[in-house]
């Protein structure tokens, strides 16, 4: 079972290397973190289990329809109890549910357990939801007055007439002016919070979705395997512009991250120019046209 799941998984991941929704796509976005890889494998396992159940139930139904219809079976039997069959149809579903629960709890514990790494190697970012944008606080970067470095991340599109259409470089309703930037292969701890109503910070390729609740800090972690640009969206209905508070994350190499951070502390526009220079996808032109 496990082997089939892994084989299916690798077949699926060959098809596309997108980190955003694609028209006509089936299934999840390709996994960019170990959390999402495991989640995708679990999903594939569930797919195998429900496929087997559907086939067995359909086969039983067909057998009954053909074998025991009123023409084929003129004298129906009158029995109403069969202990053996009742034990089977109770224990088999219980067994299936226990298998699902076993793997499901494994995934939950994996996501909820912070990796065993040196605290000095962890990058802490707070994602704060506002009606209607995200603000990113780089909590390890504090100025002389004690303020954390932060910037506001606004969408480029607002779904209105006359707005620039989406492009491959700046997909519609996903691209932002100042994206979040993190280094590859590094544990990132994200605290989510909100100032007004409940939002939710979600990035499908990372396998992450955590509510951002006013007056409460939630915590999540991820470690991205590959550099690239990844997109997510607010995933808790938060008001009229809920659809227009996307999440854009640039995952870059460590030296690139350090160079970006150096610039971002002084001038976020300078940092964005630098980012546009190193990223395959650049939204600088669209962003400055706003
Ligand atoms: Cu929201």
Short mmCIF file of N, CA and C in Angstrom, two decimals, residues 70-173:
data_model
loop_
_atom_site.label_atom_id
_atom_site.label_comp_id
_atom_site.label_asym_id
_atom_site.label_seq_id
_atom_site.Cartn_x
_atom_site.Cartn_y
_atom_site.Cartn_z
N UNK A 70 -35.88 -10.37 -8.87
CA UNK A 70 -37.07 -11.22 -8.71
C UNK A 70 -37.17 -12.29 -9.80
N UNK A 71 -36.53 -12.07 -10.95
CA UNK A 71 -36.57 -13.09 -12.01
C UNK A 71 -35.58 -14.21 -11.73
N UNK A 72 -34.35 -13.83 -11.33
CA UNK A 72 -33.30 -14.83 -11.12
C UNK A 72 -33.50 -15.60 -9.82
N UNK A 73 -34.19 -15.00 -8.86
CA UNK A 73 -34.31 -15.61 -7.54
C UNK A 73 -35.78 -15.55 -7.11
N UNK A 74 -36.57 -16.51 -7.59
CA UNK A 74 -38.03 -16.45 -7.41
C UNK A 74 -38.44 -16.67 -5.96
N UNK A 75 -37.64 -17.48 -5.20
CA UNK A 75 -37.98 -17.78 -3.81
C UNK A 75 -37.00 -17.09 -2.88
N UNK A 76 -37.27 -15.83 -2.43
CA UNK A 76 -36.29 -15.16 -1.55
C UNK A 76 -36.20 -15.83 -0.19
N UNK A 77 -34.99 -15.85 0.36
CA UNK A 77 -34.82 -16.44 1.69
C UNK A 77 -35.39 -15.46 2.72
N UNK A 78 -35.76 -15.98 3.92
CA UNK A 78 -36.48 -15.16 4.90
C UNK A 78 -35.64 -14.83 6.14
N UNK A 79 -34.33 -15.24 6.14
CA UNK A 79 -33.55 -15.03 7.37
C UNK A 79 -33.29 -13.54 7.61
N UNK A 80 -33.18 -13.14 8.88
CA UNK A 80 -32.98 -11.72 9.20
C UNK A 80 -31.68 -11.47 9.97
N UNK A 81 -31.00 -12.51 10.46
CA UNK A 81 -29.77 -12.29 11.21
C UNK A 81 -28.67 -13.24 10.74
N UNK A 82 -27.43 -12.72 10.76
CA UNK A 82 -26.29 -13.59 10.51
C UNK A 82 -25.12 -13.03 11.30
N UNK A 83 -24.80 -13.71 12.41
CA UNK A 83 -23.82 -13.15 13.34
C UNK A 83 -22.47 -12.93 12.68
N UNK A 84 -22.01 -13.90 11.89
CA UNK A 84 -20.68 -13.78 11.28
C UNK A 84 -20.59 -12.53 10.41
N UNK A 85 -21.61 -12.35 9.56
CA UNK A 85 -21.53 -11.22 8.63
C UNK A 85 -21.63 -9.89 9.37
N UNK A 86 -22.38 -9.87 10.48
CA UNK A 86 -22.47 -8.63 11.26
C UNK A 86 -21.15 -8.30 11.94
N UNK A 87 -20.46 -9.33 12.40
CA UNK A 87 -19.14 -9.10 13.01
C UNK A 87 -18.19 -8.56 11.95
N UNK A 88 -18.24 -9.13 10.75
CA UNK A 88 -17.32 -8.69 9.68
C UNK A 88 -17.60 -7.24 9.30
N UNK A 89 -18.89 -6.89 9.09
CA UNK A 89 -19.14 -5.53 8.62
C UNK A 89 -19.05 -4.49 9.73
N UNK A 90 -18.81 -4.93 10.95
CA UNK A 90 -18.47 -3.98 12.01
C UNK A 90 -16.95 -3.84 12.14
N UNK A 91 -16.26 -4.99 12.14
CA UNK A 91 -14.82 -4.94 12.41
C UNK A 91 -14.01 -4.40 11.23
N UNK A 92 -14.41 -4.72 10.01
CA UNK A 92 -13.64 -4.26 8.86
C UNK A 92 -13.63 -2.72 8.77
N UNK A 93 -14.79 -2.04 8.85
CA UNK A 93 -14.74 -0.56 8.85
C UNK A 93 -13.95 0.01 10.03
N UNK A 94 -14.09 -0.63 11.22
CA UNK A 94 -13.31 -0.15 12.37
C UNK A 94 -11.82 -0.23 12.07
N UNK A 95 -11.40 -1.35 11.46
CA UNK A 95 -9.99 -1.53 11.09
C UNK A 95 -9.54 -0.47 10.11
N UNK A 96 -10.38 -0.20 9.08
CA UNK A 96 -10.02 0.81 8.07
C UNK A 96 -9.86 2.18 8.73
N UNK A 97 -10.81 2.52 9.61
CA UNK A 97 -10.75 3.84 10.28
C UNK A 97 -9.53 3.94 11.17
N UNK A 98 -9.14 2.81 11.80
CA UNK A 98 -7.96 2.87 12.67
C UNK A 98 -6.69 3.07 11.85
N UNK A 99 -6.62 2.45 10.68
CA UNK A 99 -5.45 2.67 9.80
C UNK A 99 -5.38 4.14 9.41
N UNK A 100 -6.53 4.73 9.02
CA UNK A 100 -6.56 6.14 8.62
C UNK A 100 -6.15 7.02 9.80
N UNK A 101 -6.69 6.73 10.99
CA UNK A 101 -6.38 7.54 12.17
C UNK A 101 -4.90 7.46 12.50
N UNK A 102 -4.32 6.26 12.39
CA UNK A 102 -2.91 6.07 12.70
C UNK A 102 -2.03 7.00 11.87
N UNK A 103 -2.23 6.97 10.55
CA UNK A 103 -1.41 7.83 9.68
C UNK A 103 -1.76 9.30 9.84
N UNK A 104 -3.04 9.59 10.09
CA UNK A 104 -3.49 10.96 10.26
C UNK A 104 -2.85 11.62 11.48
N UNK A 105 -2.84 10.90 12.62
CA UNK A 105 -2.22 11.47 13.83
C UNK A 105 -0.73 11.67 13.63
N UNK A 106 -0.10 10.76 12.87
CA UNK A 106 1.32 10.90 12.56
C UNK A 106 1.59 12.22 11.88
N UNK A 107 0.74 12.58 10.90
CA UNK A 107 0.90 13.84 10.18
C UNK A 107 0.70 15.03 11.11
N UNK A 108 -0.35 14.96 11.95
CA UNK A 108 -0.63 16.06 12.88
C UNK A 108 0.56 16.31 13.80
N UNK A 109 1.11 15.23 14.38
CA UNK A 109 2.24 15.39 15.29
C UNK A 109 3.44 15.96 14.56
N UNK A 110 3.65 15.52 13.30
CA UNK A 110 4.79 16.02 12.54
C UNK A 110 4.68 17.53 12.33
N UNK A 111 3.48 17.98 11.96
CA UNK A 111 3.28 19.41 11.70
C UNK A 111 3.40 20.25 12.97
N UNK A 112 2.95 19.67 14.09
CA UNK A 112 2.88 20.43 15.34
C UNK A 112 4.19 20.40 16.12
N UNK A 113 5.12 19.51 15.73
CA UNK A 113 6.36 19.40 16.47
C UNK A 113 7.43 20.25 15.80
N UNK A 114 7.93 21.22 16.54
CA UNK A 114 8.95 22.10 15.97
C UNK A 114 10.24 21.30 15.77
N UNK A 115 10.90 21.43 14.60
CA UNK A 115 12.09 20.62 14.34
C UNK A 115 13.20 20.90 15.35
N UNK A 116 14.01 19.89 15.56
CA UNK A 116 15.08 19.98 16.55
C UNK A 116 16.30 20.67 15.91
N UNK A 117 16.27 22.01 15.87
CA UNK A 117 17.40 22.76 15.31
C UNK A 117 17.81 23.84 16.31
N UNK A 118 19.02 24.32 16.14
CA UNK A 118 19.52 25.42 16.98
C UNK A 118 18.61 26.63 16.83
N UNK A 119 18.25 27.23 17.96
CA UNK A 119 17.35 28.38 17.91
C UNK A 119 17.97 29.53 17.09
N UNK A 120 19.31 29.62 17.11
CA UNK A 120 19.98 30.71 16.39
C UNK A 120 19.83 30.55 14.87
N UNK A 121 19.52 29.32 14.41
CA UNK A 121 19.38 29.09 12.97
C UNK A 121 17.96 29.33 12.48
N UNK A 122 17.04 29.55 13.41
CA UNK A 122 15.63 29.72 13.05
C UNK A 122 15.35 31.17 12.69
N UNK A 123 14.54 31.37 11.65
CA UNK A 123 14.13 32.73 11.30
C UNK A 123 12.68 32.92 11.73
N UNK A 124 12.45 33.99 12.51
CA UNK A 124 11.11 34.23 13.06
C UNK A 124 10.43 35.36 12.31
N UNK A 125 9.25 35.08 11.80
CA UNK A 125 8.48 36.10 11.09
C UNK A 125 7.06 36.10 11.64
N UNK A 126 6.51 37.30 11.83
CA UNK A 126 5.10 37.35 12.22
C UNK A 126 4.29 37.81 11.01
N UNK A 127 3.27 37.03 10.67
CA UNK A 127 2.36 37.40 9.58
C UNK A 127 1.09 37.93 10.22
N UNK A 128 0.83 39.21 10.02
CA UNK A 128 -0.30 39.84 10.69
C UNK A 128 -1.37 40.19 9.67
N UNK A 129 -2.58 39.69 9.87
CA UNK A 129 -3.69 39.94 8.95
C UNK A 129 -4.42 41.22 9.29
N UNK A 130 -4.65 42.04 8.25
CA UNK A 130 -5.45 43.26 8.39
C UNK A 130 -6.53 43.19 7.33
N UNK A 131 -7.63 43.91 7.56
CA UNK A 131 -8.57 44.11 6.46
C UNK A 131 -8.00 45.21 5.57
N UNK A 132 -7.37 44.96 4.36
CA UNK A 132 -7.19 43.66 3.81
C UNK A 132 -5.81 43.53 3.21
N UNK A 133 -4.85 43.25 4.01
CA UNK A 133 -3.52 42.91 3.53
C UNK A 133 -2.78 42.16 4.64
N UNK A 134 -1.58 41.69 4.28
CA UNK A 134 -0.73 41.03 5.28
C UNK A 134 0.46 41.93 5.60
N UNK A 135 0.87 41.96 6.84
CA UNK A 135 2.09 42.65 7.23
C UNK A 135 3.06 41.62 7.77
N UNK A 136 4.31 41.76 7.38
CA UNK A 136 5.34 40.80 7.80
C UNK A 136 6.33 41.49 8.71
N UNK A 137 6.45 41.00 9.94
CA UNK A 137 7.41 41.50 10.91
C UNK A 137 8.57 40.52 10.96
N UNK A 138 9.77 41.01 10.65
CA UNK A 138 10.97 40.17 10.78
C UNK A 138 11.48 40.35 12.21
N UNK A 139 11.10 39.41 13.06
CA UNK A 139 11.23 39.61 14.51
C UNK A 139 12.68 39.57 15.00
N UNK A 140 13.58 38.99 14.19
CA UNK A 140 14.99 38.92 14.60
C UNK A 140 15.73 40.21 14.26
N UNK A 141 15.06 41.10 13.49
CA UNK A 141 15.72 42.34 13.06
C UNK A 141 15.09 43.51 13.81
N UNK A 142 15.81 44.00 14.82
CA UNK A 142 15.26 45.05 15.67
C UNK A 142 16.16 46.29 15.57
N UNK A 143 15.56 47.48 15.37
CA UNK A 143 16.38 48.70 15.26
C UNK A 143 16.75 49.24 16.65
N UNK A 144 17.48 50.37 16.67
CA UNK A 144 18.00 50.89 17.94
C UNK A 144 16.87 51.23 18.91
N UNK A 145 15.71 51.62 18.35
CA UNK A 145 14.59 51.99 19.23
C UNK A 145 13.76 50.79 19.66
N UNK A 146 14.16 49.61 19.21
CA UNK A 146 13.47 48.41 19.65
C UNK A 146 12.32 47.97 18.76
N UNK A 147 12.20 48.61 17.58
CA UNK A 147 11.12 48.21 16.68
C UNK A 147 11.58 47.12 15.71
N UNK A 148 10.72 46.14 15.51
CA UNK A 148 11.03 45.08 14.54
C UNK A 148 10.87 45.62 13.13
N UNK A 149 11.69 45.10 12.21
CA UNK A 149 11.53 45.46 10.81
C UNK A 149 10.21 44.89 10.29
N UNK A 150 9.41 45.72 9.62
CA UNK A 150 8.18 45.19 9.05
C UNK A 150 7.84 45.92 7.77
N UNK A 151 7.03 45.26 6.94
CA UNK A 151 6.52 45.94 5.76
C UNK A 151 5.13 45.41 5.44
N UNK A 152 4.37 46.20 4.68
CA UNK A 152 3.01 45.83 4.30
C UNK A 152 3.05 45.18 2.94
N UNK A 153 2.29 44.13 2.76
CA UNK A 153 2.29 43.38 1.51
C UNK A 153 0.91 43.51 0.87
N UNK A 154 0.82 44.43 -0.12
CA UNK A 154 -0.48 44.68 -0.75
C UNK A 154 -0.63 43.94 -2.07
N UNK A 155 -1.84 43.56 -2.43
CA UNK A 155 -2.03 42.89 -3.73
C UNK A 155 -1.83 43.87 -4.88
N UNK A 156 -1.37 43.36 -6.02
CA UNK A 156 -1.24 44.20 -7.21
C UNK A 156 -2.59 44.34 -7.89
N UNK A 157 -3.38 43.26 -7.87
CA UNK A 157 -4.70 43.28 -8.50
C UNK A 157 -5.78 43.37 -7.42
N UNK A 158 -6.87 43.99 -7.77
CA UNK A 158 -8.01 44.00 -6.85
C UNK A 158 -9.29 43.53 -7.53
N UNK A 159 -9.12 42.85 -8.68
CA UNK A 159 -10.28 42.29 -9.36
C UNK A 159 -11.21 43.35 -9.92
N UNK A 160 -10.70 44.57 -10.10
CA UNK A 160 -11.54 45.64 -10.60
C UNK A 160 -11.31 45.86 -12.09
N UNK A 161 -12.28 46.50 -12.75
CA UNK A 161 -12.11 46.84 -14.15
C UNK A 161 -10.97 47.82 -14.32
N UNK A 162 -10.22 47.67 -15.39
CA UNK A 162 -9.12 48.58 -15.64
C UNK A 162 -7.84 48.21 -14.93
N UNK A 163 -7.89 47.21 -14.06
CA UNK A 163 -6.67 46.74 -13.41
C UNK A 163 -5.83 45.99 -14.44
N UNK A 164 -4.51 45.97 -14.27
CA UNK A 164 -3.70 45.16 -15.19
C UNK A 164 -4.08 43.69 -15.05
N UNK A 165 -4.13 43.00 -16.20
CA UNK A 165 -4.43 41.57 -16.16
C UNK A 165 -3.24 40.83 -15.57
N UNK A 166 -3.49 39.63 -15.13
CA UNK A 166 -2.40 38.83 -14.60
C UNK A 166 -1.41 38.46 -15.69
N UNK A 167 -0.16 38.27 -15.32
CA UNK A 167 0.85 37.79 -16.24
C UNK A 167 1.55 36.62 -15.57
N UNK A 168 2.35 35.84 -16.33
CA UNK A 168 3.08 34.75 -15.67
C UNK A 168 3.97 35.28 -14.55
N UNK A 169 4.47 36.51 -14.71
CA UNK A 169 5.33 37.09 -13.69
C UNK A 169 4.56 37.58 -12.48
N UNK A 170 3.32 37.97 -12.71
CA UNK A 170 2.50 38.50 -11.62
C UNK A 170 1.09 37.97 -11.77
N UNK A 171 0.87 36.71 -11.36
CA UNK A 171 -0.44 36.10 -11.56
C UNK A 171 -1.56 36.89 -10.88
N UNK A 172 -2.68 36.98 -11.57
CA UNK A 172 -3.81 37.77 -11.12
C UNK A 172 -4.29 37.35 -9.74
N UNK A 173 -4.47 38.32 -8.88
CA UNK A 173 -4.98 38.10 -7.53
C UNK A 173 -4.08 37.23 -6.66
#
